[in-house]
XYZ file of C-alpha atoms in Angstrom:
229
model
C -17.177 8.221 3.623
C -13.553 7.139 3.645
C -13.683 3.189 3.924
C -10.167 2.701 2.182
C -7.377 4.966 2.592
C -4.491 4.544 0.556
C -0.912 5.800 1.460
C 2.350 6.556 -0.698
C 4.729 6.449 2.094
C 7.015 9.103 0.842
C 9.993 10.989 2.656
C 11.899 8.386 4.605
C 15.397 9.110 3.014
C 14.740 13.246 3.062
C 13.685 12.841 6.475
C 16.770 10.856 7.653
C 19.231 13.118 5.796
C 17.569 16.333 7.530
C 18.655 14.995 10.841
C 22.242 13.768 9.420
C 21.118 10.077 9.502
C 21.715 7.414 7.072
C 18.801 6.520 4.771
C 18.025 3.403 6.318
C 17.261 5.086 9.711
C 14.372 6.933 7.632
C 12.954 3.531 6.673
C 13.423 2.143 10.445
C 11.494 5.463 11.495
C 8.981 5.024 8.681
C 8.124 1.604 9.791
C 7.116 2.542 13.220
C 4.826 5.265 11.623
C 2.570 2.273 10.241
C 1.198 1.528 13.650
C 0.350 4.894 14.223
C -1.246 5.444 10.749
C -3.190 2.019 11.759
C -4.320 3.243 15.160
C -5.905 6.461 13.084
C -7.853 4.231 10.680
C -9.336 2.119 13.614
C -10.306 5.207 15.536
C -12.059 6.535 12.095
C -13.698 3.076 11.486
C -11.699 2.947 8.198
C -12.175 -0.560 6.661
C -8.864 -0.745 4.491
C -5.454 0.553 4.723
C -3.185 0.433 1.537
C 0.459 1.358 2.238
C 2.998 1.431 -1.092
C 5.928 0.163 1.151
C 8.180 -0.738 -1.767
C 8.015 -0.325 -5.732
C 9.483 -2.323 -8.490
C 11.394 0.870 -9.480
C 12.648 0.534 -6.055
C 14.992 -2.598 -6.534
C 17.259 -0.442 -8.410
C 18.471 1.329 -5.032
C 21.956 0.348 -3.843
C 22.561 -3.478 -2.498
C 23.321 -1.684 0.989
C 20.163 -0.005 1.354
C 18.235 -3.000 0.051
C 19.950 -5.314 2.390
C 19.197 -2.937 5.262
C 15.358 -2.718 3.881
C 14.797 -6.675 3.797
C 16.899 -7.255 7.188
C 14.182 -4.616 8.519
C 11.354 -6.404 7.529
C 12.919 -9.615 9.470
C 13.726 -7.650 12.667
C 10.169 -5.971 12.848
C 8.029 -8.994 11.787
C 7.412 -10.000 15.416
C 6.534 -6.864 16.611
C 4.035 -6.046 13.648
C 2.319 -9.482 14.217
C 1.882 -8.647 18.152
C 0.220 -5.363 17.700
C -1.657 -6.951 14.484
C -3.104 -9.402 16.422
C -3.602 -7.122 19.763
C -5.614 -4.443 17.228
C -7.697 -6.911 15.354
C -5.774 -6.178 11.911
C -5.501 -8.439 9.132
C -2.122 -8.028 7.155
C -1.689 -9.088 3.480
C 1.034 -8.717 1.089
C 0.348 -7.482 -2.836
C 2.730 -7.282 -5.645
C 4.786 -9.172 -8.168
C 5.436 -12.256 -5.787
C 7.770 -13.408 -8.027
C 10.403 -10.566 -7.445
C 10.152 -10.986 -3.450
C 13.561 -11.477 -1.947
C 13.614 -14.809 -0.435
C 14.353 -13.943 2.708
C 11.145 -11.749 3.318
C 8.768 -14.455 1.838
C 8.520 -16.461 5.477
C 7.828 -13.215 7.071
C 5.070 -12.259 4.955
C 3.392 -15.880 4.720
C 3.626 -15.691 8.650
C 2.030 -12.443 8.760
C -0.742 -13.202 6.621
C -1.520 -16.737 8.165
C -1.575 -15.651 11.550
C -3.665 -12.635 11.069
C -6.061 -14.013 8.409
C -9.173 -14.311 10.858
C -8.750 -10.343 12.099
C -11.663 -8.458 10.826
C -11.095 -4.783 12.322
C -8.955 -3.339 9.855
C -7.342 -5.196 6.549
C -4.119 -3.460 5.836
C -2.969 -4.108 2.324
C 0.700 -3.877 1.832
C 2.018 -3.016 -1.667
C 5.557 -4.863 -1.886
C 7.564 -5.081 -5.543
C 4.311 -3.318 -6.850
C 3.653 -1.468 -9.600
C 0.452 -0.220 -11.218
C 1.450 -0.378 -14.968
C 2.946 -3.872 -14.425
C -0.281 -4.715 -12.483
C -2.474 -3.789 -15.381
C -0.293 -5.910 -17.548
C -0.648 -8.896 -15.754
C -4.281 -8.438 -15.430
C -4.421 -8.406 -19.377
C -2.304 -11.190 -19.782
C -4.389 -13.434 -17.425
C -7.553 -12.387 -19.257
C -5.915 -13.144 -22.754
C -4.942 -16.462 -21.302
C -8.499 -17.266 -20.161
C -9.978 -16.099 -23.632
C -7.585 -18.454 -25.374
C -8.431 -21.527 -23.431
C -12.145 -20.718 -23.852
C -12.813 -19.855 -20.234
C -13.712 -16.500 -20.944
C -15.809 -14.783 -23.738
C -14.026 -11.649 -25.026
C -17.499 -10.076 -25.334
C -17.773 -10.250 -21.511
C -14.962 -8.568 -20.860
C -15.378 -5.460 -18.661
C -13.635 -2.875 -16.744
C -14.948 -5.221 -13.784
C -13.285 -8.166 -15.254
C -9.599 -6.078 -15.261
C -10.313 -5.025 -11.781
C -10.978 -8.742 -10.771
C -7.616 -10.030 -12.011
C -5.580 -7.026 -10.417
C -3.237 -8.134 -7.522
C -5.231 -5.973 -5.188
C -8.940 -7.555 -6.362
C -9.439 -8.629 -2.707
C -9.875 -5.101 -1.516
C -12.302 -2.172 -2.933
C -10.705 0.964 -4.938
C -9.547 3.445 -2.625
C -11.426 6.321 -1.583
C -8.442 8.627 -0.669
C -4.955 8.645 -1.497
C -2.545 10.349 0.777
C 1.155 11.130 -0.477
C 3.897 12.287 1.906
C 6.996 14.110 1.414
C 5.939 17.232 -0.922
C 5.813 15.408 -4.325
C 2.329 15.596 -6.302
C 2.334 12.389 -8.453
C 1.172 9.080 -8.581
C 4.417 7.167 -9.029
C 2.779 4.184 -10.608
C 0.561 3.563 -7.762
C -2.969 1.981 -7.872
C -3.293 3.382 -11.414
C -6.352 1.714 -12.215
C -7.750 1.539 -8.966
C -7.624 5.206 -8.043
C -9.392 6.541 -10.871
C -12.370 8.404 -8.636
C -10.285 8.538 -5.387
C -9.509 12.163 -3.810
C -5.706 12.858 -3.710
C -4.073 14.574 -0.813
C -0.569 15.844 -0.879
C 1.285 16.421 2.549
C 4.574 18.227 2.715
C 5.176 16.256 5.925
C 7.745 13.516 5.302
C 6.523 9.953 6.016
C 8.156 9.437 9.451
C 6.815 12.686 10.830
C 3.348 12.085 9.876
C 0.749 12.793 12.785
C -2.675 11.999 13.479
C -3.598 15.787 12.835
C -2.132 15.543 9.195
C -4.218 12.763 8.422
C -7.086 14.442 9.973
C -6.492 17.319 7.266
C -6.669 14.779 4.900
C -9.945 13.322 5.951
C -11.160 16.623 6.248
C -10.154 17.630 2.716
C -11.952 14.260 1.686
C -15.320 15.356 3.048
C -14.919 18.929 1.406
C -14.953 17.268 -1.840
C -18.255 16.637 -3.835
C -17.779 13.324 -5.670
C -19.668 12.944 -8.611
C -17.963 10.103 -10.510
C -18.152 11.878 -13.568
C -22.146 12.265 -13.422
């Protein structure tokens, strides 16, 4: 059963280019797609949705594009809050918080605080996120606890590592969907997705539909999950 759907939201810029639009218009349309995917999860009784919104590598994009992306967050925050409360959706942000642009931090904090009591769906937005960096951070935190005597090295297990990840508040994903045609993980949930089913869609993120997501879920149920047994 799909309880946690994770999405690599790829193809915003190519969607815009195909229509003769600047890249940021793809991001604008892509932000609207999120609500449709939330509706899909609610209809299918999916409890967790993880969205790869912005990677650490994305910080290398042009200042023009980055400024638009960060201003878009400010513009859309109230809209997102309204539909989240109406639909019973909790929203959290995870990633390297030290790298969060100062302009978005108040909006993230407000969304988290005001939706904290919602229980129908937990949407985890990965921002300034990188899977390798997340694992390194977990290892450093564990090493610190070992050094201070808080943790016995012999007690360290894969669960210990998972408990120190940025994403420790949600279970591992059952299904990872990547839009945009590429077939790679791009530093997304590298530790958590060890046993997830992977589905790659040719559709760009702004164009993804319920039918496309239905195909991904159908694919999941066709897979035999034996977890290495």
